[in-house]
Short mmCIF file of C-alpha atoms in Angstrom, two decimals:
data_model
loop_
_atom_site.label_atom_id
_atom_site.label_comp_id
_atom_site.label_asym_id
_atom_site.label_seq_id
_atom_site.Cartn_x
_atom_site.Cartn_y
_atom_site.Cartn_z
CA UNK Q 1 6.45 -26.05 12.46
CA UNK Q 2 7.01 -29.72 11.82
CA UNK Q 3 10.58 -30.53 10.92
CA UNK Q 4 9.88 -33.52 8.66
CA UNK Q 5 12.38 -33.95 5.84
CA UNK Q 6 10.60 -33.77 2.47
CA UNK Q 7 12.21 -35.77 -0.32
CA UNK Q 8 8.94 -36.94 -1.91
CA UNK Q 9 5.88 -37.30 0.42
CA UNK Q 10 4.48 -40.07 2.61
CA UNK Q 11 0.97 -41.15 3.34
CA UNK Q 12 -0.34 -41.95 6.72
CA UNK Q 13 -1.84 -45.16 7.73
CA UNK Q 14 -4.95 -45.64 9.69
CA UNK Q 15 -7.42 -48.19 10.66
CA UNK Q 16 -10.93 -46.96 11.26
CA UNK Q 17 -14.41 -48.39 11.23
CA UNK Q 18 -14.66 -52.03 12.23
CA UNK Q 19 -11.02 -52.92 11.67
CA UNK Q 20 -8.55 -51.99 14.35
CA UNK Q 21 -5.07 -53.37 14.51
CA UNK Q 22 -2.10 -54.05 16.65
CA UNK Q 23 0.97 -55.30 14.86
CA UNK Q 24 3.68 -57.49 16.30
CA UNK Q 25 6.94 -58.15 14.47
CA UNK Q 26 7.62 -61.78 13.68
CA UNK Q 27 10.97 -63.36 14.36
CA UNK Q 28 11.05 -64.71 10.82
CA UNK Q 29 12.63 -61.56 9.39
CA UNK Q 30 14.68 -59.04 11.30
CA UNK Q 31 15.87 -57.16 8.22
CA UNK Q 32 15.07 -53.50 7.68
CA UNK Q 33 13.78 -53.81 4.13
CA UNK Q 34 10.16 -52.81 3.59
CA UNK Q 35 7.48 -55.27 2.60
CA UNK Q 36 7.57 -53.94 -0.93
CA UNK Q 37 11.36 -53.95 -1.14
CA UNK Q 38 12.86 -57.20 0.21
CA UNK Q 39 16.60 -57.26 0.97
CA UNK Q 40 18.95 -58.56 -1.74
CA UNK Q 41 20.17 -62.15 -1.59
CA UNK Q 42 23.66 -62.71 -0.06
CA UNK Q 43 26.55 -62.27 -2.46
CA UNK Q 44 27.50 -65.51 -4.19
CA UNK Q 45 24.08 -67.10 -3.82
CA UNK Q 46 22.23 -68.55 -6.78
CA UNK Q 47 19.71 -65.76 -6.62
CA UNK Q 48 22.40 -63.09 -6.56
CA UNK Q 49 24.19 -64.72 -9.47
CA UNK Q 50 20.97 -64.70 -11.45
CA UNK Q 51 20.46 -61.02 -10.64
CA UNK Q 52 17.29 -61.66 -8.64
CA UNK Q 53 16.26 -61.09 -5.04
CA UNK Q 54 14.90 -63.66 -2.63
CA UNK Q 55 11.47 -62.53 -1.39
CA UNK Q 56 11.28 -61.45 2.24
CA UNK Q 57 9.25 -63.68 4.53
CA UNK Q 58 5.81 -62.25 5.32
CA UNK Q 59 5.83 -59.93 8.31
CA UNK Q 60 3.64 -61.39 11.04
CA UNK Q 61 0.93 -59.10 12.37
CA UNK Q 62 -1.04 -59.78 15.51
CA UNK Q 63 -4.27 -57.93 14.88
CA UNK Q 64 -6.48 -56.74 17.75
CA UNK Q 65 -9.70 -56.58 15.75
CA UNK Q 66 -12.93 -55.02 16.97
CA UNK Q 67 -15.72 -57.32 15.83
CA UNK Q 68 -19.42 -57.89 16.27
CA UNK Q 69 -18.87 -61.29 17.87
CA UNK Q 70 -22.59 -62.13 17.67
CA UNK Q 71 -22.17 -62.73 13.91
CA UNK Q 72 -20.40 -65.76 12.41
CA UNK Q 73 -16.84 -65.13 11.25
CA UNK Q 74 -13.70 -67.16 10.56
CA UNK Q 75 -10.67 -65.09 9.57
CA UNK Q 76 -8.98 -68.12 8.01
CA UNK Q 77 -11.72 -68.08 5.35
CA UNK Q 78 -11.74 -64.32 4.70
CA UNK Q 79 -11.10 -63.73 0.98
CA UNK Q 80 -10.36 -60.02 1.39
CA UNK Q 81 -7.97 -60.64 4.28
CA UNK Q 82 -6.06 -63.18 2.19
CA UNK Q 83 -5.79 -60.68 -0.68
CA UNK Q 84 -4.42 -58.03 1.69
CA UNK Q 85 -1.88 -60.44 3.14
CA UNK Q 86 -0.60 -61.32 -0.31
CA UNK Q 87 -0.50 -57.71 -1.52
CA UNK Q 88 1.32 -56.32 1.53
CA UNK Q 89 3.47 -59.41 2.19
CA UNK Q 90 2.14 -59.83 5.72
CA UNK Q 91 0.62 -62.60 7.82
CA UNK Q 92 -2.29 -61.33 9.92
CA UNK Q 93 -3.35 -63.17 13.07
CA UNK Q 94 -6.48 -61.47 14.42
CA UNK Q 95 -7.50 -61.49 18.06
CA UNK Q 96 -11.24 -60.83 18.10
CA UNK Q 97 -12.51 -58.28 20.59
CA UNK Q 98 -16.12 -57.24 20.98
CA UNK Q 99 -16.82 -53.80 19.52
CA UNK Q 100 -17.68 -52.34 22.91
CA UNK Q 101 -14.62 -53.80 24.64
CA UNK Q 102 -11.82 -52.74 22.31
CA UNK Q 103 -10.64 -49.69 24.26
CA UNK Q 104 -10.69 -51.61 27.55
CA UNK Q 105 -8.79 -54.55 26.04
CA UNK Q 106 -6.18 -52.27 24.49
CA UNK Q 107 -5.58 -50.43 27.76
CA UNK Q 108 -5.20 -53.72 29.64
CA UNK Q 109 -2.54 -54.80 27.18
CA UNK Q 110 -0.72 -51.48 27.42
CA UNK Q 111 -0.87 -51.41 31.21
CA UNK Q 112 0.45 -54.97 31.38
CA UNK Q 113 3.41 -54.17 29.16
CA UNK Q 114 2.03 -56.31 26.33
CA UNK Q 115 2.54 -53.50 23.84
CA UNK Q 116 2.22 -54.60 20.21
CA UNK Q 117 4.73 -53.39 17.66
CA UNK Q 118 2.07 -51.18 16.11
CA UNK Q 119 -1.06 -49.97 17.87
CA UNK Q 120 -3.97 -48.64 15.83
CA UNK Q 121 -7.12 -46.86 16.90
CA UNK Q 122 -5.77 -45.32 20.08
CA UNK Q 123 -7.57 -42.18 21.24
CA UNK Q 124 -5.36 -39.12 21.01
CA UNK Q 125 -7.04 -37.04 23.70
CA UNK Q 126 -6.24 -39.38 26.56
CA UNK Q 127 -4.55 -42.74 25.96
CA UNK Q 128 -2.12 -41.79 23.20
CA UNK Q 129 -0.66 -38.75 24.94
CA UNK Q 130 -0.45 -40.61 28.24
CA UNK Q 131 1.45 -43.58 26.83
CA UNK Q 132 3.66 -41.40 24.62
CA UNK Q 133 4.85 -39.46 27.67
CA UNK Q 134 5.54 -42.76 29.43
CA UNK Q 135 7.94 -43.73 26.63
CA UNK Q 136 5.75 -46.48 25.18
CA UNK Q 137 5.97 -45.30 21.57
CA UNK Q 138 8.76 -44.84 19.06
CA UNK Q 139 9.78 -41.29 18.12
CA UNK Q 140 8.88 -41.19 14.42
CA UNK Q 141 10.27 -37.73 13.75
CA UNK Q 142 13.59 -38.91 12.24
CA UNK Q 143 11.89 -41.69 10.24
CA UNK Q 144 9.40 -39.51 8.36
CA UNK Q 145 10.88 -38.24 5.12
CA UNK Q 146 9.94 -37.98 1.47
CA UNK Q 147 12.27 -40.76 0.40
CA UNK Q 148 11.03 -43.49 2.74
CA UNK Q 149 7.51 -42.38 3.60
CA UNK Q 150 6.07 -40.40 0.67
CA UNK Q 151 2.51 -41.67 1.11
CA UNK Q 152 2.30 -40.69 4.77
CA UNK Q 153 3.54 -37.18 4.08
CA UNK Q 154 1.05 -36.87 1.25
CA UNK Q 155 -1.81 -37.80 3.57
CA UNK Q 156 -0.79 -35.79 6.63
CA UNK Q 157 0.18 -32.13 6.11
CA UNK Q 158 2.87 -30.55 8.32
CA UNK Q 159 0.36 -28.42 10.25
CA UNK Q 160 -1.55 -31.56 11.28
CA UNK Q 161 1.62 -33.37 12.32
CA UNK Q 162 2.31 -30.29 14.44
CA UNK Q 163 -0.90 -30.98 16.36
CA UNK Q 164 0.10 -34.61 17.01
CA UNK Q 165 3.28 -33.64 18.80
CA UNK Q 166 3.90 -34.59 22.40
CA UNK Q 167 6.69 -32.52 23.95
CA UNK Q 168 7.88 -31.51 20.51
CA UNK Q 169 8.10 -35.02 19.01
CA UNK Q 170 5.94 -37.10 16.67
CA UNK Q 171 5.02 -40.43 18.23
CA UNK Q 172 2.24 -41.51 15.90
CA UNK Q 173 0.23 -41.09 12.72
CA UNK Q 174 -3.25 -39.53 12.81
CA UNK Q 175 -6.08 -40.95 10.78
CA UNK Q 176 -9.68 -40.49 9.65
CA UNK Q 177 -12.11 -42.83 7.95
CA UNK Q 178 -14.77 -42.35 5.32
CA UNK Q 179 -14.68 -39.00 3.56
CA UNK Q 180 -12.16 -37.68 6.07
CA UNK Q 181 -12.49 -34.75 8.45
CA UNK Q 182 -14.10 -31.51 7.42
CA UNK Q 183 -17.14 -29.30 7.27
CA UNK Q 184 -20.53 -31.04 7.18
CA UNK Q 185 -23.09 -28.23 6.77
CA UNK Q 186 -24.83 -26.68 3.77
CA UNK Q 187 -27.05 -23.67 3.21
CA UNK Q 188 -30.27 -25.23 1.89
CA UNK Q 189 -33.01 -23.35 0.01
CA UNK Q 190 -36.33 -24.19 -1.60
CA UNK Q 191 -35.40 -24.42 -5.27
CA UNK Q 192 -38.97 -23.89 -6.47
CA UNK Q 193 -39.21 -20.61 -4.53
CA UNK Q 194 -35.80 -19.59 -5.84
CA UNK Q 195 -36.93 -20.25 -9.40
CA UNK Q 196 -40.21 -18.40 -8.94
CA UNK Q 197 -38.24 -15.35 -7.84
CA UNK Q 198 -36.12 -15.60 -11.00
CA UNK Q 199 -32.99 -15.71 -8.85
CA UNK Q 200 -29.75 -17.68 -8.92
CA UNK Q 201 -28.11 -19.39 -5.97
CA UNK Q 202 -26.43 -16.56 -4.03
CA UNK Q 203 -22.65 -16.43 -3.74
CA UNK Q 204 -22.19 -13.47 -1.39
CA UNK Q 205 -23.86 -12.38 1.83
CA UNK Q 206 -25.24 -9.29 0.12
CA UNK Q 207 -26.71 -11.44 -2.67
CA UNK Q 208 -28.32 -13.66 -0.05
CA UNK Q 209 -29.72 -10.71 1.91
CA UNK Q 210 -31.25 -9.18 -1.22
CA UNK Q 211 -32.70 -12.57 -2.17
CA UNK Q 212 -34.37 -12.94 1.22
CA UNK Q 213 -35.85 -9.45 0.86
CA UNK Q 214 -37.22 -10.40 -2.56
CA UNK Q 215 -38.64 -13.70 -1.30
CA UNK Q 216 -40.29 -11.93 1.65
CA UNK Q 217 -41.88 -9.33 -0.60
CA UNK Q 218 -43.30 -11.97 -2.92
CA UNK Q 219 -44.46 -14.31 -0.13
CA UNK Q 220 -45.15 -12.30 3.06
CA UNK Q 221 -46.14 -15.42 5.05
CA UNK Q 222 -42.91 -17.26 4.18
CA UNK Q 223 -40.01 -17.47 6.67
CA UNK Q 224 -36.92 -16.42 4.66
CA UNK Q 225 -34.35 -17.87 7.12
CA UNK Q 226 -35.14 -20.45 9.75
CA UNK Q 227 -33.20 -21.37 12.87
CA UNK Q 228 -33.48 -23.78 15.78
CA UNK Q 229 -31.82 -24.50 19.09
CA UNK Q 230 -30.82 -28.13 18.72
CA UNK Q 231 -30.46 -30.89 16.18
CA UNK Q 232 -32.37 -34.02 17.17
CA UNK Q 233 -30.31 -35.83 19.78
CA UNK Q 234 -27.44 -33.33 19.67
CA UNK Q 235 -26.52 -30.17 21.58
CA UNK Q 236 -26.63 -27.05 19.43
CA UNK Q 237 -26.83 -23.39 20.41
CA UNK Q 238 -29.16 -21.12 18.48
CA UNK Q 239 -26.47 -19.04 16.81
CA UNK Q 240 -25.17 -22.10 14.94
CA UNK Q 241 -28.15 -21.61 12.66
CA UNK Q 242 -26.39 -18.51 11.38
CA UNK Q 243 -22.93 -19.92 10.69
CA UNK Q 244 -23.18 -18.73 7.09
CA UNK Q 245 -23.80 -15.16 8.29
CA UNK Q 246 -21.00 -15.15 10.86
CA UNK Q 247 -18.74 -16.91 8.34
CA UNK Q 248 -19.10 -14.08 5.83
CA UNK Q 249 -17.63 -11.79 8.48
CA UNK Q 250 -14.66 -14.13 8.93
CA UNK Q 251 -15.71 -15.47 12.33
CA UNK Q 252 -17.44 -18.53 13.75
CA UNK Q 253 -18.68 -18.57 17.36
CA UNK Q 254 -17.24 -21.28 19.59
CA UNK Q 255 -13.80 -21.51 17.95
CA UNK Q 256 -10.41 -20.41 19.23
CA UNK Q 257 -7.83 -18.77 16.98
CA UNK Q 258 -4.02 -18.70 17.09
CA UNK Q 259 -1.44 -16.46 15.45
CA UNK Q 260 2.26 -16.52 16.30
CA UNK Q 261 1.48 -18.42 19.50
CA UNK Q 262 -1.13 -15.91 20.73
CA UNK Q 263 -4.71 -17.13 21.22
CA UNK Q 264 -8.11 -15.47 20.99
CA UNK Q 265 -11.75 -16.57 20.80
CA UNK Q 266 -14.03 -15.69 17.91
CA UNK Q 267 -16.84 -14.92 20.36
CA UNK Q 268 -15.04 -11.79 21.55
CA UNK Q 269 -13.72 -10.52 18.20
CA UNK Q 270 -14.85 -7.14 16.74
CA UNK Q 271 -16.01 -8.87 13.55
CA UNK Q 272 -18.44 -10.92 15.65
CA UNK Q 273 -19.93 -7.66 16.86
CA UNK Q 274 -20.44 -6.60 13.23
CA UNK Q 275 -22.05 -9.93 12.37
CA UNK Q 276 -24.49 -9.58 15.28
CA UNK Q 277 -25.50 -6.12 14.09
CA UNK Q 278 -26.15 -7.53 10.62
CA UNK Q 279 -28.27 -10.35 12.07
CA UNK Q 280 -30.14 -7.83 14.19
CA UNK Q 281 -31.03 -5.90 11.04
CA UNK Q 282 -32.22 -9.10 9.33
CA UNK Q 283 -34.36 -10.02 12.32
CA UNK Q 284 -35.92 -6.55 12.51
CA UNK Q 285 -36.84 -6.77 8.83
CA UNK Q 286 -38.64 -10.09 9.33
CA UNK Q 287 -36.03 -12.14 7.46
CA UNK Q 288 -35.32 -14.50 10.40
CA UNK Q 289 -37.84 -16.78 12.09
CA UNK Q 290 -39.09 -15.08 15.24
CA UNK Q 291 -39.12 -18.46 17.01
CA UNK Q 292 -35.48 -19.40 16.29
CA UNK Q 293 -34.36 -19.23 19.96
CA UNK Q 294 -36.94 -21.73 21.19
CA UNK Q 295 -37.86 -24.31 18.54
CA UNK Q 296 -36.19 -27.68 17.98
CA UNK Q 297 -35.23 -29.16 14.64
CA UNK Q 298 -38.37 -31.28 14.38
CA UNK Q 299 -40.43 -28.06 14.56
CA UNK Q 300 -38.31 -26.49 11.86
CA UNK Q 301 -38.95 -29.57 9.73
CA UNK Q 302 -42.69 -29.13 10.14
CA UNK Q 303 -42.41 -25.57 8.83
CA UNK Q 304 -40.33 -26.76 5.92
CA UNK Q 305 -42.65 -29.61 4.93
CA UNK Q 306 -45.69 -27.33 5.05
CA UNK Q 307 -44.05 -24.85 2.67
CA UNK Q 308 -43.51 -22.06 5.22
CA UNK Q 309 -39.69 -21.98 5.13
CA UNK Q 310 -37.30 -20.82 2.39
CA UNK Q 311 -33.75 -21.39 3.73
CA UNK Q 312 -31.80 -22.78 6.67
CA UNK Q 313 -28.41 -24.22 7.63
CA UNK Q 314 -28.63 -28.01 7.53
CA UNK Q 315 -26.56 -31.14 8.17
CA UNK Q 316 -25.38 -32.67 4.90
CA UNK Q 317 -27.32 -35.94 5.17
CA UNK Q 318 -30.78 -34.44 5.75
CA UNK Q 319 -31.70 -32.94 2.32
CA UNK Q 320 -32.62 -36.29 0.73
CA UNK Q 321 -35.37 -36.99 3.28
CA UNK Q 322 -36.41 -33.33 3.34
CA UNK Q 323 -36.79 -33.21 -0.44
CA UNK Q 324 -38.92 -36.36 -0.46
CA UNK Q 325 -41.11 -35.10 2.39
CA UNK Q 326 -41.67 -31.78 0.62
CA UNK Q 327 -42.69 -33.61 -2.54
CA UNK Q 328 -45.06 -35.85 -0.57
CA UNK Q 329 -46.65 -32.77 0.98
CA UNK Q 330 -47.06 -31.06 -2.40
CA UNK Q 331 -48.63 -34.19 -3.91
CA UNK Q 332 -50.96 -34.45 -0.92
CA UNK Q 333 -52.12 -30.88 -1.48
CA UNK Q 334 -52.90 -31.64 -5.11
CA UNK Q 335 -54.53 -34.97 -4.32
CA UNK Q 336 -51.93 -36.92 -6.30
CA UNK Q 337 -50.23 -38.70 -3.43
CA UNK Q 338 -50.46 -42.49 -3.45
CA UNK Q 339 -53.13 -44.03 -1.23
CA UNK Q 340 -50.54 -45.33 1.23
CA UNK Q 341 -48.89 -41.90 1.41
CA UNK Q 342 -45.52 -43.16 0.25
CA UNK Q 343 -43.04 -42.28 -2.49
CA UNK Q 344 -40.42 -44.54 -4.06
CA UNK Q 345 -36.81 -44.23 -2.86
CA UNK Q 346 -35.44 -41.21 -4.69
CA UNK Q 347 -31.93 -41.07 -3.28
CA UNK Q 348 -30.46 -41.75 -6.72
CA UNK Q 349 -32.41 -38.89 -8.33
CA UNK Q 350 -31.40 -35.21 -8.42
CA UNK Q 351 -33.02 -32.93 -5.84
CA UNK Q 352 -36.42 -31.68 -6.99
CA UNK Q 353 -37.26 -29.10 -4.36
CA UNK Q 354 -33.96 -28.13 -2.74
CA UNK Q 355 -30.90 -26.19 -3.84
CA UNK Q 356 -27.69 -26.43 -1.76
CA UNK Q 357 -24.64 -24.21 -1.56
CA UNK Q 358 -21.58 -23.63 0.61
CA UNK Q 359 -20.20 -20.53 2.31
CA UNK Q 360 -21.41 -17.04 1.49
CA UNK Q 361 -18.59 -14.58 0.81
CA UNK Q 362 -18.22 -11.35 2.73
CA UNK Q 363 -17.39 -7.91 1.39
CA UNK Q 364 -13.70 -8.89 1.31
CA UNK Q 365 -14.42 -11.95 -0.85
CA UNK Q 366 -13.60 -14.33 2.02
CA UNK Q 367 -15.45 -16.57 4.46
CA UNK Q 368 -14.92 -19.19 7.16
CA UNK Q 369 -16.70 -22.51 7.76
CA UNK Q 370 -16.22 -24.31 11.10
CA UNK Q 371 -14.82 -27.78 10.41
CA UNK Q 372 -14.33 -30.50 12.97
CA UNK Q 373 -11.00 -31.66 14.37
CA UNK Q 374 -8.80 -33.29 11.68
CA UNK Q 375 -8.35 -36.51 13.67
CA UNK Q 376 -9.31 -38.21 16.91
CA UNK Q 377 -7.23 -41.39 16.89
CA UNK Q 378 -3.65 -42.39 16.22
CA UNK Q 379 -1.44 -45.21 15.01
CA UNK Q 380 1.74 -45.70 17.06
CA UNK Q 381 4.75 -48.01 16.92
CA UNK Q 382 6.12 -49.50 20.15
CA UNK Q 383 9.44 -48.15 21.36
CA UNK Q 384 10.51 -51.82 21.80
CA UNK Q 385 9.69 -52.89 18.26
CA UNK Q 386 12.34 -55.18 16.82
CA UNK Q 387 12.08 -53.76 13.33
CA UNK Q 388 10.44 -50.33 13.33
CA UNK Q 389 11.42 -49.57 9.73
CA UNK Q 390 9.78 -52.74 8.45
CA UNK Q 391 6.62 -52.08 10.47
CA UNK Q 392 6.50 -48.48 9.26
CA UNK Q 393 7.09 -49.56 5.66
CA UNK Q 394 3.97 -51.76 5.78
CA UNK Q 395 1.90 -48.80 6.88
CA UNK Q 396 3.50 -46.68 4.19
CA UNK Q 397 2.92 -49.27 1.50
CA UNK Q 398 -0.73 -49.67 2.45
CA UNK Q 399 -1.30 -46.04 1.50
CA UNK Q 400 -0.65 -46.36 -2.20
CA UNK Q 401 -3.85 -45.74 -4.16
CA UNK Q 402 -3.97 -49.34 -5.31
CA UNK Q 403 -3.61 -50.72 -1.79
CA UNK Q 404 -6.12 -48.29 -0.32
CA UNK Q 405 -8.65 -49.47 -2.86
CA UNK Q 406 -8.08 -53.03 -1.65
CA UNK Q 407 -8.15 -52.39 2.10
CA UNK Q 408 -11.15 -50.06 1.88
CA UNK Q 409 -13.31 -51.40 -0.93
CA UNK Q 410 -12.13 -55.02 -1.24
CA UNK Q 411 -11.39 -56.96 -4.42
CA UNK Q 412 -12.30 -55.32 -7.71
CA UNK Q 413 -15.08 -57.06 -9.69
CA UNK Q 414 -15.99 -59.02 -6.57
CA UNK Q 415 -16.64 -56.56 -3.73
CA UNK Q 416 -16.92 -53.54 -6.01
CA UNK Q 417 -17.06 -52.69 -9.70
CA UNK Q 418 -16.17 -49.65 -11.75
CA UNK Q 419 -19.23 -48.83 -13.88
CA UNK Q 420 -19.10 -45.84 -16.22
CA UNK Q 421 -15.92 -44.80 -14.41
CA UNK Q 422 -17.73 -44.78 -11.05
CA UNK Q 423 -17.28 -47.09 -8.09
CA UNK Q 424 -20.28 -49.23 -7.22
CA UNK Q 425 -20.28 -51.57 -4.24
CA UNK Q 426 -21.62 -55.09 -4.76
CA UNK Q 427 -24.23 -55.34 -2.04
CA UNK Q 428 -25.46 -58.91 -2.51
CA UNK Q 429 -22.17 -60.83 -2.54
CA UNK Q 430 -22.61 -62.07 1.05
CA UNK Q 431 -25.59 -63.95 2.46
CA UNK Q 432 -26.83 -61.78 5.39
CA UNK Q 433 -27.56 -64.89 7.49
CA UNK Q 434 -24.36 -66.86 6.99
CA UNK Q 435 -22.11 -63.85 6.28
CA UNK Q 436 -20.34 -65.83 3.53
CA UNK Q 437 -20.29 -65.63 -0.26
CA UNK Q 438 -21.25 -68.40 -2.70
CA UNK Q 439 -17.81 -69.98 -2.25
CA UNK Q 440 -18.10 -70.10 1.53
CA UNK Q 441 -15.69 -67.17 2.04
CA UNK Q 442 -16.13 -64.34 4.51
CA UNK Q 443 -15.38 -60.88 3.13
CA UNK Q 444 -14.03 -58.47 5.72
CA UNK Q 445 -14.27 -55.32 3.61
CA UNK Q 446 -13.16 -52.35 5.75
CA UNK Q 447 -12.31 -54.77 8.55
CA UNK Q 448 -8.55 -54.81 8.02
CA UNK Q 449 -7.96 -51.23 6.99
CA UNK Q 450 -4.31 -50.51 7.12
CA UNK Q 451 -4.90 -46.89 6.34
CA UNK Q 452 -7.51 -44.58 4.97
CA UNK Q 453 -5.33 -41.54 5.65
CA UNK Q 454 -6.55 -38.01 6.37
CA UNK Q 455 -7.56 -37.09 2.84
CA UNK Q 456 -10.51 -39.47 2.88
CA UNK Q 457 -11.11 -42.79 1.19
CA UNK Q 458 -10.42 -42.77 -2.55
CA UNK Q 459 -13.56 -42.52 -4.70
CA UNK Q 460 -15.72 -42.21 -1.58
CA UNK Q 461 -18.36 -39.93 -3.10
CA UNK Q 462 -18.89 -42.43 -5.90
CA UNK Q 463 -19.80 -45.08 -3.35
CA UNK Q 464 -22.78 -43.22 -1.86
CA UNK Q 465 -26.18 -42.49 -3.48
CA UNK Q 466 -26.48 -39.46 -5.77
CA UNK Q 467 -28.28 -37.06 -3.45
CA UNK Q 468 -26.00 -37.82 -0.51
CA UNK Q 469 -22.97 -37.48 -2.77
CA UNK Q 470 -24.11 -34.07 -4.02
CA UNK Q 471 -24.78 -32.76 -0.52
CA UNK Q 472 -21.59 -34.15 0.99
CA UNK Q 473 -19.51 -32.95 -1.94
CA UNK Q 474 -20.57 -29.34 -1.36
CA UNK Q 475 -19.89 -29.58 2.37
CA UNK Q 476 -16.52 -31.36 2.49
CA UNK Q 477 -15.11 -29.41 -0.44
CA UNK Q 478 -15.93 -26.04 1.07
CA UNK Q 479 -12.60 -24.25 0.59
CA UNK Q 480 -13.15 -21.85 3.48
CA UNK Q 481 -12.93 -24.45 6.24
CA UNK Q 482 -11.08 -23.71 9.46
CA UNK Q 483 -10.47 -25.78 12.57
CA UNK Q 484 -10.50 -24.80 16.22
CA UNK Q 485 -7.00 -23.77 17.26
CA UNK Q 486 -7.54 -25.23 20.73
CA UNK Q 487 -7.86 -28.78 19.36
CA UNK Q 488 -5.43 -31.18 21.10
CA UNK Q 489 -4.26 -28.55 23.62
CA UNK Q 490 -4.67 -28.73 27.39
CA UNK Q 491 -6.50 -26.10 29.43
CA UNK Q 492 -8.04 -27.04 32.80
CA UNK Q 493 -9.94 -23.76 32.82
CA UNK Q 494 -11.44 -24.50 29.43
CA UNK Q 495 -12.81 -27.79 30.76
CA UNK Q 496 -14.10 -26.09 33.89
CA UNK Q 497 -15.38 -22.77 32.55
CA UNK Q 498 -16.17 -22.92 28.83
CA UNK Q 499 -19.67 -24.40 29.10
CA UNK Q 500 -20.67 -21.62 31.47
CA UNK Q 501 -19.10 -18.98 29.25
CA UNK Q 502 -20.81 -20.36 26.16
CA UNK Q 503 -24.18 -20.31 27.94
CA UNK Q 504 -23.62 -16.63 28.67
CA UNK Q 505 -22.66 -16.13 25.02
CA UNK Q 506 -25.81 -17.81 23.75
CA UNK Q 507 -28.02 -15.63 25.91
CA UNK Q 508 -26.30 -12.35 25.00
CA UNK Q 509 -26.05 -13.08 21.28
CA UNK Q 510 -29.71 -14.07 21.09
CA UNK Q 511 -30.75 -10.91 22.90
CA UNK Q 512 -28.75 -8.77 20.48
CA UNK Q 513 -30.12 -10.51 17.38
CA UNK Q 514 -33.64 -9.94 18.68
CA UNK Q 515 -33.03 -6.21 19.13
CA UNK Q 516 -30.97 -5.80 22.29
CA UNK Q 517 -28.45 -2.97 22.67
CA UNK Q 518 -25.21 -3.81 20.85
CA UNK Q 519 -23.35 -2.55 23.93
CA UNK Q 520 -24.33 -5.86 25.52
CA UNK Q 521 -21.60 -7.38 23.35
CA UNK Q 522 -18.94 -5.11 24.85
CA UNK Q 523 -20.09 -6.01 28.36
CA UNK Q 524 -20.03 -9.70 27.38
CA UNK Q 525 -16.41 -9.45 26.20
CA UNK Q 526 -15.28 -8.01 29.52
CA UNK Q 527 -17.22 -10.58 31.54
CA UNK Q 528 -15.90 -13.40 29.33
CA UNK Q 529 -12.32 -12.41 30.08
CA UNK Q 530 -12.92 -11.84 33.78
CA UNK Q 531 -14.89 -15.03 34.39
CA UNK Q 532 -12.26 -17.42 33.10
CA UNK Q 533 -11.76 -16.60 29.44
CA UNK Q 534 -8.46 -14.77 29.91
CA UNK Q 535 -7.10 -17.71 31.92
CA UNK Q 536 -8.18 -20.15 29.20
CA UNK Q 537 -6.24 -18.18 26.58
CA UNK Q 538 -3.18 -18.12 28.84
CA UNK Q 539 -3.32 -21.89 29.39
CA UNK Q 540 -3.78 -22.61 25.69
CA UNK Q 541 -0.72 -20.54 24.86
CA UNK Q 542 1.33 -22.43 27.44
CA UNK Q 543 0.11 -25.80 26.12
CA UNK Q 544 0.87 -24.70 22.56
CA UNK Q 545 4.47 -23.92 23.52
CA UNK Q 546 4.88 -27.20 25.40
CA UNK Q 547 3.52 -29.27 22.52
CA UNK Q 548 6.02 -27.59 20.21
CA UNK Q 549 8.80 -28.52 22.64
CA UNK Q 550 9.61 -24.92 23.53
#
């Protein structure tokens, strides 16, 4: 495990979204005091005699900022930037880089030895690990402790720091933007059908199964559970439509597991076999759409809008549009739809036709929900930094709640307001043509993020419309989330073989759900191991040991 000393807890810094930084220490101040704790005045000075401290000079930051350069912008007139500089005692000098060229520009600087004191928004999977092994970054392991970096340790749990290690050492801080990493799916149901059945939102798999049976008996032409092969524009195998069923058995296809350094794959676990048998029973009883292996999401939507579908697994952001489309269809049937066929924007209204819930619990009272990787990018400090403690202290200081509110949401009562104890963004403060406010100031909100951390932006759910907030709240606060144990590990065989193995999995699992012999699963397990799976597990275990420095 991570050997970080815990005296209090320290929050991680991160820059995401439009703002991406590189910091360079200024020669004005070579002291080791943090930006929020300037060094005391020399003994015998007037300040010392008066019992006061001379303020430290602002720490100069050269900022490699990704920017839409087609829009007007002058950082010297950015009101939010100036507020951040004052609050963090820094001087930021941005170097504008087109959004699409940031990665290329950063790599050119790194390759040329022009390594900034602090580099933000560096991809972990390739660039970060490469440069860390070349000695480009400072080993942060001895600097992370509860006394000096409480905010970073609050934001980044030990198990996540473990995943950031390169040869057993911590060379950077991981980060996420927005609501943070996590699960993004919900089980969605037609609320009106649920109400007509006199049923409550199910909490367990057995409750859900009995509900589907009841719905089917009452409405024989209704599809109790729908599925599809792919989300629009995204790859998706058919069995993903049944994550809530697999999850109740404590498994989720497509994820690796680790215990005491030994790896396995959920696809080959005995509990997956049990889940497939359960799904096979549901399919045989007409509870699952017969077309699930072949239809796309747009076809599933058509079934939903026409009233033929009761429940499905859906991406968190889709229910608002789905609810409105269902209402439009119902009004059309009754002849009450407006002549132009439209409805007013209802995103700030509660759902009318849909009910959402999270994981279904299995017989043991547990479940799993497949969450994404906790981070993709890193912040790193150059191994040649003149004052690493000062640079790190700025990142640490930016993670206080007060400073996160500034770097993420801007200036209170200007860029955002707290109304009825909820955060509301001011959307008309900047002229969309000139990009400036009434005083001629630019407002780079979320452009100079010094750190949203891994826990997600403070008060994020308050900032989005009601329906989206309700749906996202259920998804990201699902307490049964797990991540893929193979995240951030190296396995050449996984890169080479896993797509082929997953294709075999999709075919076999679909056959079993549709009535195939369950022995096909046993044959699949043996083939999976023989055709590269066993080698993948071996390589993951070796990479796991190397990352831990063993």
